[in-house]
Coordinates of C-alpha atoms and ligand atoms in Angstrom, one line a residue:
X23 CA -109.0 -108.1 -8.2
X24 CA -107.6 -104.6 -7.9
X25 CA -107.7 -102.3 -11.2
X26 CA -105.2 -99.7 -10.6
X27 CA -102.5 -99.9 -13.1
X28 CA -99.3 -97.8 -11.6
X29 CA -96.8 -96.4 -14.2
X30 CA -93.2 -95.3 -13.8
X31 CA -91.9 -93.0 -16.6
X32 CA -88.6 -92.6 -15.6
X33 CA -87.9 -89.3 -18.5
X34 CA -85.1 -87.3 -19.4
X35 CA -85.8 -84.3 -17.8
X36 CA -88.4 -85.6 -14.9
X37 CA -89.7 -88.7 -13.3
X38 CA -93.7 -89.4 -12.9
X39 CA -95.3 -91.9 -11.3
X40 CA -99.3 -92.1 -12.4
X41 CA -102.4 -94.4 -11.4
X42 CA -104.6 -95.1 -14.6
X43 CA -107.9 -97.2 -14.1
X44 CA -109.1 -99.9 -16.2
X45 CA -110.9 -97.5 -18.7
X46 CA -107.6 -95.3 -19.2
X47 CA -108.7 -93.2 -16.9
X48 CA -106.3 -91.0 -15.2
X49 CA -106.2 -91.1 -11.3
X50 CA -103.5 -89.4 -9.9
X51 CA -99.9 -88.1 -10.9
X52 CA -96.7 -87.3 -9.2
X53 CA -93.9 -85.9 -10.8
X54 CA -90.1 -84.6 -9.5
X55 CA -87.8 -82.8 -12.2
X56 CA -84.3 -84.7 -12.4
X57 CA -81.0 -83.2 -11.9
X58 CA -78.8 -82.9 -15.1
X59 CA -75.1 -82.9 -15.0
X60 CA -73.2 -81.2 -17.9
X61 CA -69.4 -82.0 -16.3
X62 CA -68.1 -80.8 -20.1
X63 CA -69.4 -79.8 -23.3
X64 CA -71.4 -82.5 -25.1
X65 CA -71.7 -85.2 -21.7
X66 CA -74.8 -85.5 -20.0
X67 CA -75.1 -87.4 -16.8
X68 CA -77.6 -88.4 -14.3
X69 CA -77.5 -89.4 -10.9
X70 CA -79.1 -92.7 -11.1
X71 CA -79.4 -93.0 -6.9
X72 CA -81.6 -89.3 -7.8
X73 CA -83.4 -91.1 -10.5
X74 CA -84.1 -94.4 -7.7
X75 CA -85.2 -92.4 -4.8
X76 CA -87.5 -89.6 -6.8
X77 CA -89.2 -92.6 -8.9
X78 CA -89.6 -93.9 -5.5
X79 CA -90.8 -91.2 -4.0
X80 CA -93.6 -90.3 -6.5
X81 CA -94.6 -94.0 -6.7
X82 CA -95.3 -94.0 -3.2
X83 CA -97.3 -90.4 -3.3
X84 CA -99.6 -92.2 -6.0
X85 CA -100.2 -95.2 -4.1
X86 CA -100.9 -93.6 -0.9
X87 CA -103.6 -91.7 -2.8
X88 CA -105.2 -94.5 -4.4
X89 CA -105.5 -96.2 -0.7
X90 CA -102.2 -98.5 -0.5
X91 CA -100.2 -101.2 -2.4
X92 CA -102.6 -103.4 -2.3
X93 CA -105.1 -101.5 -4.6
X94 CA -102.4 -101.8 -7.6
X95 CA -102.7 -104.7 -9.7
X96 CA -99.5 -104.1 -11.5
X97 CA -97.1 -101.6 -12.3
X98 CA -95.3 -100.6 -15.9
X99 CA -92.5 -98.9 -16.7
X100 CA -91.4 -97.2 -19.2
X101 CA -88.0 -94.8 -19.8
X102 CA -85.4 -92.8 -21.3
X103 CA -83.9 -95.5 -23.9
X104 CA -80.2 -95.8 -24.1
X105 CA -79.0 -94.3 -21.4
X106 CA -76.6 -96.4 -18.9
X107 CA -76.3 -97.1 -15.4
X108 CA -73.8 -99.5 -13.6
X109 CA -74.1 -100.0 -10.3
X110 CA -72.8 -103.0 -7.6
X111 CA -74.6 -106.2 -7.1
X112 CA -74.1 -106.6 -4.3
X113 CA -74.7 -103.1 -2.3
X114 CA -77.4 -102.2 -5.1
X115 CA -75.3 -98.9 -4.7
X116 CA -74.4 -96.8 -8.4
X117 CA -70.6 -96.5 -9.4
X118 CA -71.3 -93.8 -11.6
X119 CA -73.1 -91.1 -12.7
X120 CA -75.6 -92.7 -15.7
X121 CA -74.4 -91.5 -18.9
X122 CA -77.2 -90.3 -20.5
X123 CA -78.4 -90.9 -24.2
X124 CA -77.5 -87.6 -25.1
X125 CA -73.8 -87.9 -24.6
X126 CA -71.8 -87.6 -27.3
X127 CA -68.4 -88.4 -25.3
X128 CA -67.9 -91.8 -27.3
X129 CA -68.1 -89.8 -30.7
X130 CA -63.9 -91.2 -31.5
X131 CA -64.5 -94.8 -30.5
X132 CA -67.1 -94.6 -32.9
X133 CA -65.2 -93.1 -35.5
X134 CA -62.9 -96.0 -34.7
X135 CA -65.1 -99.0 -35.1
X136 CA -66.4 -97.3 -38.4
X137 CA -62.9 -96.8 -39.8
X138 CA -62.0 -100.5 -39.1
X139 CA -65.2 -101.2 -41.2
X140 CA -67.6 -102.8 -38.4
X141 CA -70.7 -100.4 -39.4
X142 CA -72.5 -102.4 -42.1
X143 CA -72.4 -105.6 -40.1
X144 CA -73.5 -104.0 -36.9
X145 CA -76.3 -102.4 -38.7
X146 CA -77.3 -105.3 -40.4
X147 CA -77.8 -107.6 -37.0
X148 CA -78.6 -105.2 -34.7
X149 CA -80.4 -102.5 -36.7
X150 CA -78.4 -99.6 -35.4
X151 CA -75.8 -97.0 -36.6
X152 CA -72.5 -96.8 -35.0
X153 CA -73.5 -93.7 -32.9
X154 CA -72.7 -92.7 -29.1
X155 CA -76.7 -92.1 -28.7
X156 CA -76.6 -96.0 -28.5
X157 CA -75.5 -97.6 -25.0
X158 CA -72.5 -99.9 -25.8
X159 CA -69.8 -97.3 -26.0
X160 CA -70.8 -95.7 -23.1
X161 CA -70.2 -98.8 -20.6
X162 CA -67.4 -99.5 -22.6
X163 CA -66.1 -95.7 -21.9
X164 CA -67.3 -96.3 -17.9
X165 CA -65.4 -99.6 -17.9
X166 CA -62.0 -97.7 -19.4
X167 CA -62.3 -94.3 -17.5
X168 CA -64.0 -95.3 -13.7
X169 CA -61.9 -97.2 -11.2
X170 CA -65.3 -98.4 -9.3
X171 CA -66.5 -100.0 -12.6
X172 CA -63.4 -101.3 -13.7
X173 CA -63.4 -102.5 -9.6
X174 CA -66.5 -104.1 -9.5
X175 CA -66.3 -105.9 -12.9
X176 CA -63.2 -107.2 -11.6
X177 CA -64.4 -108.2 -8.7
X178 CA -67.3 -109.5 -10.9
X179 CA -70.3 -107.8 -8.9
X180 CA -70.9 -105.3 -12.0
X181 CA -74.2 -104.7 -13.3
X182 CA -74.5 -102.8 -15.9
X183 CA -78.4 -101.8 -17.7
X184 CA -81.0 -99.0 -18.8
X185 CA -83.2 -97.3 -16.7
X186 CA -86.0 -99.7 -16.4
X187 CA -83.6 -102.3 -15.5
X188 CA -82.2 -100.2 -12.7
X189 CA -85.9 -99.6 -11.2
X190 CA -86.9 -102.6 -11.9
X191 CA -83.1 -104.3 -9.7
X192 CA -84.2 -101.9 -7.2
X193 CA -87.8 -102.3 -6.6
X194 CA -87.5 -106.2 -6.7
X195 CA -84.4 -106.3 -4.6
X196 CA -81.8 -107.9 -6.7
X197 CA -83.7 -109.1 -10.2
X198 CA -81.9 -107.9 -12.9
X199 CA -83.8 -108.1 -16.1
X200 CA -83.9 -105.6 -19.1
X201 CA -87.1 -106.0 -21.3
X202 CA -86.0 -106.5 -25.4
X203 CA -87.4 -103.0 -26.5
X204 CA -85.0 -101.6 -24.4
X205 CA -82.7 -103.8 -25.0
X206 CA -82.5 -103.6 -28.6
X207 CA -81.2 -99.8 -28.0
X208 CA -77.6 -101.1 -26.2
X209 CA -76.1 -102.2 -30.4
X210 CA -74.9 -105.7 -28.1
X211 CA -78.5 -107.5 -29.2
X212 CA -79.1 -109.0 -32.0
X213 CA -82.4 -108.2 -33.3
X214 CA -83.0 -112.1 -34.1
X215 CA -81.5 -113.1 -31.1
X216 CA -82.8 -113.7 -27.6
X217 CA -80.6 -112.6 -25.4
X218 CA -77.0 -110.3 -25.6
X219 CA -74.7 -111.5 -28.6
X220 CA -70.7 -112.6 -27.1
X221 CA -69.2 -111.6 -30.3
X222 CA -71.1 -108.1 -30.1
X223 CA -69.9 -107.7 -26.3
X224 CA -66.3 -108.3 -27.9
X225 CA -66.7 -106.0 -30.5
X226 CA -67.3 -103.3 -27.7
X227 CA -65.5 -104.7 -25.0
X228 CA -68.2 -105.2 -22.6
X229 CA -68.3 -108.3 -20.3
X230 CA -71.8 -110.1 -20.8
X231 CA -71.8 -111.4 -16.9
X232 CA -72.5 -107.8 -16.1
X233 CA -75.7 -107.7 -18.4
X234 CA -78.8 -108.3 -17.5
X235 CA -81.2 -111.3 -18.8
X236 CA -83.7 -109.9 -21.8
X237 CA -87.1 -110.5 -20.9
X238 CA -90.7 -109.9 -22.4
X239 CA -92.3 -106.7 -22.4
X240 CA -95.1 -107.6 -20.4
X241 CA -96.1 -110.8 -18.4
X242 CA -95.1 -112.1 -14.6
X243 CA -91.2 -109.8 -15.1
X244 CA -90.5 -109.3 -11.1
X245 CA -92.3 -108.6 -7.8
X246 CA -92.1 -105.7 -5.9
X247 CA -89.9 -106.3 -2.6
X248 CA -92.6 -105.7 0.4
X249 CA -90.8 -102.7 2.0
X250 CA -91.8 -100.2 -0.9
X251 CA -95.7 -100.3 -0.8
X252 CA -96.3 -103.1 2.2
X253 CA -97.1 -105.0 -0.6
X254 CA -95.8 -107.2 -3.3
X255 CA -97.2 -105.6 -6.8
X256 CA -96.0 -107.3 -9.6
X257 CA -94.1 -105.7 -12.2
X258 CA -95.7 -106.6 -15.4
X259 CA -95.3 -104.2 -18.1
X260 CA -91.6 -102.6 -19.5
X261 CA -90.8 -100.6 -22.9
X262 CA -88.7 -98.0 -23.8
X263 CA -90.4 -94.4 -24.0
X264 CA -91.0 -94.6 -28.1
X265 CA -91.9 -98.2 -28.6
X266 CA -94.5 -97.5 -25.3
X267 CA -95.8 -94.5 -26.9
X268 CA -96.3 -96.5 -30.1
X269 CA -98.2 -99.2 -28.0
X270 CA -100.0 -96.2 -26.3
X271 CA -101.2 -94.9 -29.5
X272 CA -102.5 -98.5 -30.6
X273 CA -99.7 -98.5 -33.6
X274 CA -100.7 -103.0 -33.0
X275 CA -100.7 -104.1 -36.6
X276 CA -97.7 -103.9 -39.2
X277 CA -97.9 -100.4 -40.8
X278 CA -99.5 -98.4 -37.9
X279 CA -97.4 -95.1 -37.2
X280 CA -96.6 -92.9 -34.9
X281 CA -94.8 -89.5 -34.3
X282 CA -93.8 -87.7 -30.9
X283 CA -93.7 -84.1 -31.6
X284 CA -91.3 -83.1 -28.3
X285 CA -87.8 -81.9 -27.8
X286 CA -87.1 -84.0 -31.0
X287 CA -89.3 -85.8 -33.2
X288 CA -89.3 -89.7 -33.3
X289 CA -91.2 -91.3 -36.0
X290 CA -91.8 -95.4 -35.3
X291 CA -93.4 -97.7 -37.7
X292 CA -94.7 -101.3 -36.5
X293 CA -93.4 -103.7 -38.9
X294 CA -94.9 -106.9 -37.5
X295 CA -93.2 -110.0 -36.8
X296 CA -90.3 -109.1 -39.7
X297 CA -87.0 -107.4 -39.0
X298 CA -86.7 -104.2 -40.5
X299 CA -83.4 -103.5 -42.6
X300 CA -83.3 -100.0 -43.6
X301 CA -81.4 -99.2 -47.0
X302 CA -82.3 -95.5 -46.6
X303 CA -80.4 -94.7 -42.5
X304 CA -83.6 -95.6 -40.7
X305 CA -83.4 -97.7 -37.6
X306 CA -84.3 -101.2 -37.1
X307 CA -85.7 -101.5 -33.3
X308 CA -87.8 -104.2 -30.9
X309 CA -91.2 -102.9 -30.3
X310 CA -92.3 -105.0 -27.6
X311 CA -91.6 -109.0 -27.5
X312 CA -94.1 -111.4 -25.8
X313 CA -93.8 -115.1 -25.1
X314 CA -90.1 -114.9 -26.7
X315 CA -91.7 -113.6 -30.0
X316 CA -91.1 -110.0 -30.9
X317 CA -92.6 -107.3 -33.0
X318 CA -90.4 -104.8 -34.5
X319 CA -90.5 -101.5 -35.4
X320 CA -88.2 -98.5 -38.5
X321 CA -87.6 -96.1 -36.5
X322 CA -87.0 -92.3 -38.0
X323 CA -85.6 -89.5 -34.9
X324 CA -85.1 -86.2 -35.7
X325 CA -83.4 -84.5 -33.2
X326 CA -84.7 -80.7 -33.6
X327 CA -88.6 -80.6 -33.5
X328 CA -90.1 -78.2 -29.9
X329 CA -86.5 -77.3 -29.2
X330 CA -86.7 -75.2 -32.3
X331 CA -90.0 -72.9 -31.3
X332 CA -88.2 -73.0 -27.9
X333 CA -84.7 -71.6 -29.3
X334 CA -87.5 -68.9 -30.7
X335 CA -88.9 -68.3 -27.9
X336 CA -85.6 -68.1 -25.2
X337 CA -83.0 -66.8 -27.5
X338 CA -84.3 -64.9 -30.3
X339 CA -87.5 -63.9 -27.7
X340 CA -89.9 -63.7 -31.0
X341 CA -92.4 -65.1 -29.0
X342 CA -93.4 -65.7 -25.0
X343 CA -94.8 -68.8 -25.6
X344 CA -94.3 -71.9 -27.6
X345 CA -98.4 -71.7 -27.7
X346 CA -98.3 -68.3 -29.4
X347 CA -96.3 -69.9 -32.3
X348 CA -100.2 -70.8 -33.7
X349 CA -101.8 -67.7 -34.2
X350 CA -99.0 -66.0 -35.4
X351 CA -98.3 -68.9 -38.1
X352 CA -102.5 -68.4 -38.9
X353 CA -102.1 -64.7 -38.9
X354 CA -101.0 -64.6 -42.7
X355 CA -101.5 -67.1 -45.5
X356 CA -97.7 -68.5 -46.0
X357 CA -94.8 -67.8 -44.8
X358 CA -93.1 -65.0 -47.8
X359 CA -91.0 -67.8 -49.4
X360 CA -88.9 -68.2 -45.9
X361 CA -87.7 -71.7 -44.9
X362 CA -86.1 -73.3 -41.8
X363 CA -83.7 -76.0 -41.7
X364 CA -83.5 -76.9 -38.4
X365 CA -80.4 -78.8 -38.1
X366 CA -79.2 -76.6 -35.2
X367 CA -77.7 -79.7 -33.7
X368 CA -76.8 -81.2 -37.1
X369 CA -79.2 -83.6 -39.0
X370 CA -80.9 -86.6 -37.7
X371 CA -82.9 -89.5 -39.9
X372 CA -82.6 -89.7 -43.0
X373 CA -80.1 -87.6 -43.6
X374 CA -77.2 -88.2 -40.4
X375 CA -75.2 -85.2 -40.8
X376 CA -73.7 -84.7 -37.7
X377 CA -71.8 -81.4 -38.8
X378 CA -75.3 -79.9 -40.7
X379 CA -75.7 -76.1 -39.7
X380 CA -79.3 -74.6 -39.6
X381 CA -80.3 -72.8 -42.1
X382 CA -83.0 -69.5 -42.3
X383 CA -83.5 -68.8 -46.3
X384 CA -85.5 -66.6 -48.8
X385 CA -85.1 -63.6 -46.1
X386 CA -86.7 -60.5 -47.9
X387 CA -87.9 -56.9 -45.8
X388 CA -91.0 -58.3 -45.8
X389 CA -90.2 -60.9 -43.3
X390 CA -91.1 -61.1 -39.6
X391 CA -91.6 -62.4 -36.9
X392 CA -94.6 -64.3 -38.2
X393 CA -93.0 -65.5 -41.6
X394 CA -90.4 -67.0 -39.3
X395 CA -92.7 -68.2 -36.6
X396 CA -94.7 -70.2 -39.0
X397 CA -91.3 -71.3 -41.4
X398 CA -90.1 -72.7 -38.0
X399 CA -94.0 -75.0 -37.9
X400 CA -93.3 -75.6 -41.6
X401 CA -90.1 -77.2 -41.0
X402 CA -92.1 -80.6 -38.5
X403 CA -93.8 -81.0 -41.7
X404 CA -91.2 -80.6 -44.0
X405 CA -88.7 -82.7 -42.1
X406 CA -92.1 -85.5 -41.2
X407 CA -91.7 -85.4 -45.8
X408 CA -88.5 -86.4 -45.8
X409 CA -89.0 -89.5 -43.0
X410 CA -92.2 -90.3 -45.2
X411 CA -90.1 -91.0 -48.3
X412 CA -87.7 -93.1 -46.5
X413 CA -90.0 -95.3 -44.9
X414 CA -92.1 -96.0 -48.1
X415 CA -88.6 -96.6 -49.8
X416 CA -87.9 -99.2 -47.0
X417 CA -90.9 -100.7 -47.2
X418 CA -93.0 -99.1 -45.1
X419 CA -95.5 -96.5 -46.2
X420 CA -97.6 -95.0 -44.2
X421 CA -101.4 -94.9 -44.6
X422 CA -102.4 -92.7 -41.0
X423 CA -100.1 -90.8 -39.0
X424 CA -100.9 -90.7 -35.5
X425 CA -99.2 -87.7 -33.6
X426 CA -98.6 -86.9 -30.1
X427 CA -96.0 -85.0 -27.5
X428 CA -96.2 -81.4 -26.5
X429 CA -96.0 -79.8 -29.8
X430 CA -99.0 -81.7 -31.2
X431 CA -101.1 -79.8 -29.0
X432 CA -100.5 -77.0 -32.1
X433 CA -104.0 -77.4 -34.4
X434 CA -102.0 -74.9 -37.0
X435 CA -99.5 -78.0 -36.9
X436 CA -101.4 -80.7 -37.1
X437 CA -103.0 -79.4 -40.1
X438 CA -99.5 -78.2 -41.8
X439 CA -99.0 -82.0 -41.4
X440 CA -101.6 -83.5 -42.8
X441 CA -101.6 -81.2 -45.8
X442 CA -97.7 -81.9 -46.4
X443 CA -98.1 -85.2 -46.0
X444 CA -101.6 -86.0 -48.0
X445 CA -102.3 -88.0 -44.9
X446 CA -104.9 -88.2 -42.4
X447 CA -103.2 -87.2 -39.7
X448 CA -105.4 -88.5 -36.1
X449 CA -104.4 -86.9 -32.5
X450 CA -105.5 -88.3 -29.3
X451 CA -107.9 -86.1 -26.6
X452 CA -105.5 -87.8 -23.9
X453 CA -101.9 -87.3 -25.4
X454 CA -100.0 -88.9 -22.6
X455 CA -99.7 -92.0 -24.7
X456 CA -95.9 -92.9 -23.5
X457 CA -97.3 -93.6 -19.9
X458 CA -100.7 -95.4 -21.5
X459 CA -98.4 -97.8 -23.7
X460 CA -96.8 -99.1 -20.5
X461 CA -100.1 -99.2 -18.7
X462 CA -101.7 -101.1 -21.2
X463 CA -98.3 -103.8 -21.2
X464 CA -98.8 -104.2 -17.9
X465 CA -102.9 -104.5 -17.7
X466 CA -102.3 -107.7 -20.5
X467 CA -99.5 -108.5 -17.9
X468 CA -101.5 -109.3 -15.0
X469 CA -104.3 -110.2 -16.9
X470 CA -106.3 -107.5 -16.4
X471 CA -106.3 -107.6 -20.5
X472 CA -106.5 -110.9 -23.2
X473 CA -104.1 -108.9 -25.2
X474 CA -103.2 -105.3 -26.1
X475 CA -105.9 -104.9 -28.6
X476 CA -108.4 -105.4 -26.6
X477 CA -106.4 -103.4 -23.7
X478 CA -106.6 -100.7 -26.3
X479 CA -110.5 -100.8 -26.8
X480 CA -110.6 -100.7 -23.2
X481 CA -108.1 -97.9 -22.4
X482 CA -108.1 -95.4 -25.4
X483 CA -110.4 -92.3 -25.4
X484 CA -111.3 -90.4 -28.0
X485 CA -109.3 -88.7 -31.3
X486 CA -109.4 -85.8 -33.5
X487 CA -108.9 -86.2 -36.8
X488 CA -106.7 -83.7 -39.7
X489 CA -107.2 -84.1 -43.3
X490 CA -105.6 -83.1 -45.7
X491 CA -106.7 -80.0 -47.6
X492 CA -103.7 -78.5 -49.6
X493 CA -103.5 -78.0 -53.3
X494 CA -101.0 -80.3 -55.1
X495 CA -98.9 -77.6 -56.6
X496 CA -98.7 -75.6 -53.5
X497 CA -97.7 -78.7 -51.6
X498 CA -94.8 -79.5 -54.7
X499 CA -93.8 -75.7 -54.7
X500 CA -93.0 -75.5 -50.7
X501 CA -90.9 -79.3 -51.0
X502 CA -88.7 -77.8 -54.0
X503 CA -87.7 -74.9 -51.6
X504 CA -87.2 -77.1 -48.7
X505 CA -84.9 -79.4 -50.8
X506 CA -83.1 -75.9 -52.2
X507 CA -82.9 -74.8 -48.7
X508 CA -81.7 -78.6 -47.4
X509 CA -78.4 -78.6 -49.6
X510 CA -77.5 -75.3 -48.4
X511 CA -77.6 -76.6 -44.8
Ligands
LIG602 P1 -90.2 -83.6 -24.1 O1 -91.1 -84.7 -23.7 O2 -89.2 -83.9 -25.2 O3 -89.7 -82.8 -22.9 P2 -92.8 -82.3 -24.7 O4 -93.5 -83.4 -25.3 O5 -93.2 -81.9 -23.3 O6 -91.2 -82.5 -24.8 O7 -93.0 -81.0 -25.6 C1 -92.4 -79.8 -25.3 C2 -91.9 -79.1 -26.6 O8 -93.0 -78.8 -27.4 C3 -91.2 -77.8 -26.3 O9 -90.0 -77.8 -27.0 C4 -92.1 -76.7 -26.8 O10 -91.4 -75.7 -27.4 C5 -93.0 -77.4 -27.8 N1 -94.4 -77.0 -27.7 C6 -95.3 -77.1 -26.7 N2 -96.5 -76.6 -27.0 C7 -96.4 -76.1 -28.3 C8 -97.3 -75.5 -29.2 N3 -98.5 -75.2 -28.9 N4 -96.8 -75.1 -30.4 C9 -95.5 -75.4 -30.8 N5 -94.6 -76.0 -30.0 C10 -95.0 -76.4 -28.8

């Protein structure tokens, strides 16, 4: 049998295709940046034919290099969650740009189905908020405002779906499946049900005949139509970019966490077979689901986490780059009393303030660049705090914390973490863990793998531990200001 595992992470900003053997191993990579569409002020949209053809185009640079389709066992996907394609069933052609999660153009129906009171029951069966990030409003907002959608679901050829679904209708040449992680992001599933709720699609106004069918997150999902890599690779792992990232990081028993340290910061907590209801704003998600049964996950995002050493580094220009931000945090022993609060795009979890400012305090002339260099790393760890009190109040404390994305790469960090925290805090040597998840899903898939444990023995390298080092007082002391600093914000 072949033992070349192909992944697709179809991101935000890029799309990468990469070969991983069976040891985890990392073969080859191809990767194409993706065109972003701002057509006004808070909308972001992608071209999903850009998003098909570039996938496409890096898959089939990978699989020339490992020696031809026929050397893959399987491929996995995995995504940007939320965001919305709609596209013709019958030409496989898009009717729209995707609207991506980022959008905020759905903000008033929103406000809307909160004022008429639908938020607690919405929350309570499908473990979301009533927020545009999610994907309902948005193909409601396409089927209101597109005459080709509006067309096509009259016509009754519309197909509406995530990212992985797209790939996966347009590698397979017509399937059109969405696995439950992803699904689980749309507000239309139920997280007890199997497949999309009729009452939820009237709540939103979104016709179920142009959903897809939910599906497992890994097993036999679709096969490869022969023109793409002259040969029929089955598709055999799928998972949204977080709940692949948790598999990735081998977050496989109820309690295991993880947190991506990237643009934003997203925090997910494997709860087991049980579904998660969050008395404290936290999310309630599908982590994968397999043989019908899922695994869920709490789910904590903060939205400002790299973007603020970035926002240093571009706008104020206190550093080059976001690499420098450790030795000038290490270069003196605190920070002079200054704190960030780094709700530059309001407040994510816990908190949900949409209209939060940020927030620079205890300025004094003896600040500088590095007091507000390392009060800008103080603020993952102070805002990591506040998530850590929310899960334990939901039920969920955590006993590791296993970090990853760009901004883990920071030691000064990682440290900061652990010591806020009082946790161990554990960092993989190979911190592409998103694409490993979906790998792994799809090596238990084709049955390359028993199960993902053992797919995790087999495919995890080594990790670097943090622990925690940090005087109790000092720890209290730097948690008072933050909260001080917090209500200001
Ligand atoms: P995304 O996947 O969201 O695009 P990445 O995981 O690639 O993000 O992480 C990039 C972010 O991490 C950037 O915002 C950058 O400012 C930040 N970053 C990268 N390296 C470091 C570092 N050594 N210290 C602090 N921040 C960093």
């Amino acid at each position: 049998m072949s033992e070349l595992i192909l992944v697709l992470d179809a991101g935000t900003t890029s799309t990468r295709a990469m070969l991983f053997a069976r040891d985890g191993a990392l073969q080859a990579v191809a990767q194409r940046e993706l065109t972003q569409h701002y057509p006004q002020p808070g909308w972001v949209e992608h071209d999903a034919g850009e998003i098909w053809d570039r996938t496409l185009a890096c898959a089939r640079e990978v699989v020339d290099q490992a020696g031809g389709g026929e050397r893959i066992a399987a491929i996995g996907i995995t995504n940007q969650r939320e965001t919305v394609v709609a596209w013709d069933r019958t030409s496989g052609d898009p009717l729209h740009r995707a609207i991506v999660w980022q959008d905020r153009r759905t903000a008033p129906f929103c406000t809307q189905l909160r004022d008429a009171g639908h938020e607690a029951e919405v929350q309570q069966r499908t473990g979301l908020l009533l927020d545009p990030y999610f994907s309902a409003t948005k193909m409601r907002w396409l089927l209101d405002h597109s005459e080709a959608v509006a067309g096509a679901a009259q016509r009754g050829t519309l197909a509406f779906g995530t990212v992985e679904s797209w790939l996966v209708f347009k590698l397979s040449g017509g399937e059109h499946v969405s696995d439950a992680s992803n699904a689980s992001r749309t507000l239309l599933l139920p997280l007890d049900g199997a497949q999309f709720d009729p009452g939820l699609c009237d709540l939103f106004g979104v016709p179920q005949s142009a959903l897809p069918r939910v599906c497992d997150s890994h097993g036999a999902l679709a096969t490869c139509a022969q023109e793409w890599f002259a040969a029929p690779i089955p598709i055999c792992g799928l998972a949204g970019d977080q709940q692949s990232a948790t598999i990735g990081q081998g977050c496989l028993d109820p309690g295991e966490t993880k947190a991506t340290y990237g643009t934003g910061a997203f925090v997910l907590t494997n709860m087991g077979e049980a579904i998660p209801h969050s008395s404290h704003r936290l999310l309630g998600t599908v982590l994968m689901q397999q043989g019908g049964v899922r695994h869920y996950a709490l789910e904590g995002s903060v939205f400002v986490a790299g973007s603020l050493i970035q926002w240093l580094r571009d706008s104020l220009g206190f550093i080059v780059s976001a690499g420098e931000s450790e030795a000038l945090a290490r270069s003196i022993p605190d920070s002079g009393g200054v704190i960030i609060v780094p709700a530059l795009s309001g407040l994510g979890a816990p908190h949900w303030r949409a209209e939060a400012r940020g927030v620079i305090a205890g300025l004094s002339f003896a600040s500088g660049k590095p007091q507000i260099v390392r009060a800008a790393l103080e603020a993952m760890a102070h805002q990591t705090a506040d998530l850590a009190t929310a899960f334990a109040a939901d039920g969920a404390p955590w006993g590791l914390l296993r970090i990853d994305g760009g901004m883990s790469a920071n030691d000064w960090m990682a440290q900061d973490l652990s010591d806020m925290l009082a946790l161990e805090v554990e960092r993989p040597d190979f911190v592409e863990t998103t694409a490993l998840g979906a790998a792994m899903l799809a090596g238990v898939g084709c049955g390359m793998f028993a199960s993902l444990g053992e797919a995790a023995k087999a495919m995890r390298g080594r990790v670097r531990r943090f622990t925690p080092a940090m005087a109790d007082d000092v720890r209290q002391e730097r948690l008072a200001r933050w909260r001080k600093a917090l209500a200001a914000a």
